[in-house]
XYZ file of C-alpha atoms in Angstrom:
337
model
C 116.339 6.456 -55.625
C 116.568 3.625 -58.152
C 113.518 2.964 -60.305
C 112.349 -0.645 -60.651
C 113.586 -2.388 -63.786
C 110.025 -2.541 -65.176
C 109.600 1.225 -64.855
C 112.986 1.829 -66.416
C 111.901 -0.306 -69.357
C 108.683 1.655 -69.739
C 110.573 4.946 -69.569
C 112.988 3.783 -72.244
C 110.046 2.686 -74.383
C 108.474 6.092 -73.960
C 111.665 7.857 -75.010
C 111.952 5.623 -78.050
C 108.418 6.415 -79.091
C 109.163 10.113 -78.767
C 112.274 9.754 -80.884
C 110.314 7.967 -83.623
C 107.112 10.001 -83.373
C 105.806 11.135 -86.736
C 105.135 14.780 -87.501
C 101.764 15.484 -89.094
C 101.942 17.527 -92.284
C 98.833 18.873 -94.009
C 99.152 19.285 -97.781
C 96.517 20.727 -100.098
C 96.613 20.282 -103.864
C 94.464 20.109 -106.968
C 93.124 16.609 -107.663
C 94.697 14.635 -110.494
C 97.785 12.960 -111.860
C 100.111 15.867 -111.086
C 100.098 14.523 -107.524
C 102.072 11.465 -108.646
C 105.268 12.493 -106.752
C 103.243 12.714 -103.523
C 101.763 9.275 -104.148
C 105.198 7.808 -104.838
C 106.652 9.406 -101.704
C 103.814 7.921 -99.657
C 103.698 4.466 -101.242
C 107.488 3.991 -101.337
C 107.826 4.961 -97.672
C 109.782 8.150 -98.345
C 107.564 10.285 -96.129
C 107.667 7.621 -93.403
C 111.466 7.600 -93.585
C 111.365 11.329 -92.837
C 109.004 10.583 -89.916
C 106.201 12.491 -91.619
C 102.524 11.599 -91.580
C 101.361 13.452 -94.686
C 97.668 14.070 -95.269
C 96.832 15.300 -98.777
C 93.525 17.134 -99.207
C 91.992 18.126 -102.564
C 91.028 21.722 -103.245
C 88.100 22.749 -105.448
C 89.897 25.913 -106.589
C 92.879 28.178 -105.974
C 90.930 30.588 -103.757
C 90.206 27.877 -101.187
C 93.780 26.617 -101.439
C 95.272 30.027 -100.637
C 92.728 30.764 -97.924
C 93.481 27.466 -96.201
C 97.204 28.289 -96.096
C 96.706 31.799 -94.776
C 94.250 30.577 -92.111
C 96.720 27.857 -91.019
C 94.280 25.106 -91.965
C 96.955 23.581 -94.212
C 100.741 23.621 -93.987
C 101.883 23.170 -97.583
C 100.187 23.685 -100.936
C 100.963 22.515 -104.454
C 99.760 25.066 -107.008
C 100.802 27.418 -109.802
C 103.667 29.779 -109.032
C 101.475 32.637 -110.255
C 99.314 32.253 -107.139
C 102.268 33.039 -104.878
C 103.066 36.183 -106.836
C 99.457 37.317 -107.212
C 98.565 37.185 -103.547
C 101.879 38.605 -102.362
C 101.345 41.561 -104.694
C 97.686 42.057 -103.679
C 96.564 41.072 -107.180
C 94.734 37.936 -106.077
C 91.206 36.831 -106.842
C 89.940 37.730 -103.351
C 91.025 39.704 -100.316
C 92.517 37.545 -97.578
C 91.764 37.549 -93.862
C 95.407 38.255 -93.038
C 98.453 39.520 -94.946
C 100.040 36.547 -96.717
C 103.687 35.612 -96.297
C 103.730 32.982 -99.020
C 106.805 31.689 -100.824
C 107.778 28.897 -103.184
C 110.246 26.377 -101.782
C 110.554 23.941 -104.701
C 109.453 23.389 -108.267
C 107.182 20.504 -109.204
C 106.525 21.051 -112.907
C 107.135 23.374 -115.815
C 105.151 23.926 -118.993
C 102.282 21.479 -119.691
C 99.778 24.349 -120.133
C 97.414 23.842 -123.089
C 94.556 25.841 -124.569
C 91.998 23.168 -125.466
C 88.834 24.073 -127.354
C 85.655 22.527 -128.725
C 85.935 20.482 -131.933
C 84.176 23.213 -133.924
C 86.750 25.864 -132.981
C 89.357 26.026 -135.752
C 91.124 29.227 -134.701
C 91.040 32.153 -132.311
C 88.442 34.019 -134.366
C 85.990 31.201 -133.629
C 86.225 32.096 -129.930
C 84.839 35.588 -130.482
C 81.681 35.965 -128.389
C 82.249 32.598 -126.696
C 82.557 31.655 -123.012
C 85.736 30.072 -121.647
C 86.306 28.394 -118.280
C 89.051 29.335 -115.813
C 89.940 28.413 -112.248
C 89.909 32.054 -111.149
C 89.780 35.155 -113.307
C 92.632 37.097 -111.683
C 95.177 34.350 -110.988
C 96.854 31.225 -112.291
C 96.532 30.114 -115.877
C 93.830 32.692 -116.577
C 96.584 35.155 -117.435
C 98.107 32.646 -119.851
C 94.700 32.251 -121.506
C 94.162 35.994 -121.782
C 97.595 36.508 -123.351
C 97.074 33.686 -125.854
C 93.731 35.176 -126.867
C 95.308 38.619 -127.189
C 98.076 37.292 -129.423
C 95.401 35.452 -131.408
C 93.740 38.757 -132.259
C 91.057 38.961 -129.560
C 90.756 41.724 -127.004
C 89.055 41.626 -123.625
C 85.353 42.007 -124.253
C 85.505 39.741 -127.302
C 84.991 36.726 -125.017
C 83.742 35.889 -121.532
C 85.643 34.153 -118.722
C 83.785 32.146 -116.064
C 85.474 30.819 -112.886
C 84.783 27.097 -112.637
C 87.545 25.751 -110.407
C 90.127 22.983 -110.615
C 91.459 21.697 -113.924
C 89.616 18.382 -113.685
C 86.318 20.218 -113.276
C 87.096 22.377 -116.296
C 88.010 19.344 -118.400
C 84.642 17.740 -117.596
C 82.768 20.974 -118.288
C 84.534 21.296 -121.643
C 83.592 17.724 -122.629
C 79.998 18.459 -121.599
C 80.144 21.386 -124.056
C 79.381 23.936 -121.345
C 82.275 26.087 -122.563
C 84.091 26.628 -125.836
C 87.559 26.334 -124.360
C 89.765 26.313 -121.284
C 93.335 25.926 -120.129
C 94.161 22.318 -119.264
C 97.399 21.014 -117.773
C 98.969 17.627 -118.418
C 97.661 14.977 -118.204
C 94.110 16.352 -118.134
C 94.158 17.398 -121.783
C 94.655 13.818 -122.975
C 91.087 12.539 -122.583
C 89.374 15.554 -124.229
C 91.830 15.436 -127.123
C 91.113 11.738 -127.600
C 87.446 12.719 -128.048
C 88.075 15.302 -130.727
C 88.609 18.431 -128.640
C 91.407 20.470 -130.163
C 94.617 21.862 -128.731
C 94.757 25.418 -130.028
C 98.067 26.290 -128.353
C 100.866 25.094 -126.110
C 101.765 27.964 -123.813
C 105.517 27.327 -123.989
C 105.466 27.460 -127.792
C 103.885 30.927 -127.717
C 105.054 32.485 -124.440
C 108.301 30.657 -123.691
C 109.275 28.700 -120.538
C 106.609 28.771 -117.853
C 106.824 27.770 -114.179
C 103.676 25.854 -113.358
C 103.312 23.926 -110.074
C 105.458 24.756 -107.063
C 105.474 23.732 -103.439
C 104.448 26.738 -101.375
C 104.035 27.595 -97.703
C 103.998 30.540 -95.325
C 107.410 31.844 -94.349
C 106.402 31.996 -90.687
C 105.262 28.364 -90.738
C 108.441 27.250 -92.526
C 110.662 28.968 -89.960
C 108.843 27.218 -87.109
C 108.736 23.832 -88.884
C 112.078 23.705 -90.639
C 112.758 19.998 -90.140
C 109.315 18.947 -91.359
C 109.612 21.086 -94.488
C 113.135 19.898 -95.254
C 112.006 16.291 -94.825
C 109.011 16.868 -97.092
C 111.240 18.372 -99.783
C 113.781 15.555 -99.482
C 111.090 12.884 -99.873
C 109.316 14.715 -102.704
C 112.452 15.370 -104.744
C 113.555 11.774 -104.289
C 110.133 10.680 -105.539
C 110.444 12.872 -108.638
C 113.927 11.572 -109.391
C 112.693 7.989 -108.845
C 109.984 8.627 -111.446
C 112.554 9.679 -114.032
C 114.436 6.359 -113.745
C 113.200 4.258 -116.711
C 113.398 1.026 -114.710
C 110.666 2.344 -112.395
C 108.157 3.203 -115.135
C 106.018 0.074 -114.761
C 105.742 0.536 -111.003
C 105.060 4.250 -111.475
C 102.085 3.426 -113.698
C 100.829 0.941 -111.106
C 101.031 3.617 -108.378
C 99.240 6.058 -110.681
C 96.383 3.595 -111.231
C 96.213 2.756 -107.537
C 95.298 6.374 -106.832
C 93.276 6.912 -110.032
C 91.606 3.543 -110.451
C 89.234 4.791 -113.153
C 92.130 5.443 -115.561
C 92.732 2.437 -117.897
C 96.194 0.913 -118.116
C 97.023 2.308 -121.565
C 95.842 5.789 -120.618
C 97.779 5.686 -117.346
C 100.936 4.821 -119.264
C 100.313 7.778 -121.565
C 99.656 10.101 -118.623
C 102.846 9.123 -116.803
C 104.953 9.450 -119.945
C 103.533 12.931 -120.565
C 104.321 14.020 -117.010
C 107.939 12.912 -117.439
C 108.779 14.778 -120.627
C 112.224 16.291 -121.009
C 110.857 19.650 -122.205
C 107.708 19.877 -120.087
C 106.532 18.061 -116.979
C 108.030 17.300 -113.574
C 111.326 18.988 -112.769
C 114.234 16.855 -111.615
C 115.457 17.583 -108.124
C 112.548 19.943 -107.439
C 114.362 22.739 -109.265
C 112.635 26.042 -109.941
C 112.772 27.359 -113.520
C 114.174 30.912 -113.454
C 113.122 31.640 -117.039
C 109.707 30.138 -116.383
C 109.244 32.333 -113.322
C 110.185 35.400 -115.359
C 107.426 34.556 -117.854
C 104.969 34.494 -114.966
C 106.198 37.918 -113.812
C 105.971 39.394 -117.304
C 102.382 38.241 -117.715
C 101.425 39.477 -114.262
C 103.118 42.843 -114.860
C 101.018 43.307 -117.990
C 97.699 41.801 -116.941
C 97.621 41.866 -113.128
C 95.648 44.544 -111.314
C 96.542 46.831 -109.664
C 99.283 47.160 -112.256
C 102.826 46.640 -110.983
C 106.157 46.049 -112.683
C 107.530 42.753 -111.369
C 111.081 41.752 -112.243
C 112.597 39.767 -109.367
C 111.534 36.111 -108.839
C 113.679 35.989 -105.677
C 111.006 38.016 -103.876
C 108.710 34.974 -103.978
C 111.217 32.154 -103.481
C 113.368 30.739 -100.704
C 115.504 27.826 -101.855
C 117.402 27.423 -98.588
C 115.091 24.604 -97.507
C 115.666 22.667 -100.724
C 119.397 23.184 -100.323
C 119.125 21.876 -96.754
C 117.303 18.813 -98.089
C 120.383 18.201 -100.263
C 122.614 18.368 -97.167
C 123.652 22.019 -97.284
C 123.271 24.146 -94.127
C 120.529 26.745 -94.006
C 122.096 30.177 -94.173
C 120.805 33.614 -93.162
C 117.325 34.302 -94.580
C 117.220 36.379 -97.779
C 116.393 40.040 -97.278
C 114.149 40.572 -100.331
C 110.594 39.322 -99.953
């Protein structure tokens, strides 16, 4: 039986809408300028080109970020590589409601980890007996802080760590003189330093290369949502590479200020430039830093509890999705994880 022309038209319209339907993708990240690639991908239509409707939610701390992934309340997270390792190795800040199957699928940034202290702190000895702010005591940049203090001549017990949450919250608490120091990541060290707060150390100068922010997800989710993840990676890496093109710098600053309207023009320019450093900052093509990941494993082997010797970054990484985003076929899943 032939359908009327009007019904055929409606059917065709329905099929077209299915073909072009967007896939919702929930992303959780720490608030701040490090989200610039996500903003570029959204504002330049890169997510839309991949037929993705991306919703970015801020997290108050790493515990809530990890919990939201494990509970399937979020699909993708942007956070320190150390969090992937810590929770996979049962060295995390809290016990989880289900065994995690987390992995890193792309790199966002490397380095940019600073120990920033009150103006009256001239050296590590001045931190003896003082209180320092961290996101979480057992994960993330807390281990960097503890190692820097150790190398500066302080042992655990010579200072106190207090979990405060996201880097922006710690920067504000530092400037309100609630703590004597904290780890800040670019560009959130710029404002305190402009007010006289002192950078006591750059982590890469003391510890070597360091993998900071990665894109992470659950392996089970990634397997079931391959196309969405590949599209997200393709859009995000294109956004990062767009940022590195000097001719886009003025527009990049405008996008930055659109999402952080309280940042003045001159400061926004400084923030963007800092995020696009050749030695530290965003990583071209979403590459993961093998040496930087090894630094994370060395610190976690020494300071993580229960103590474990960790030597293989491949256990926490699956780069097949990033390779697929570059046009290479996804091969058999790796066996070590």
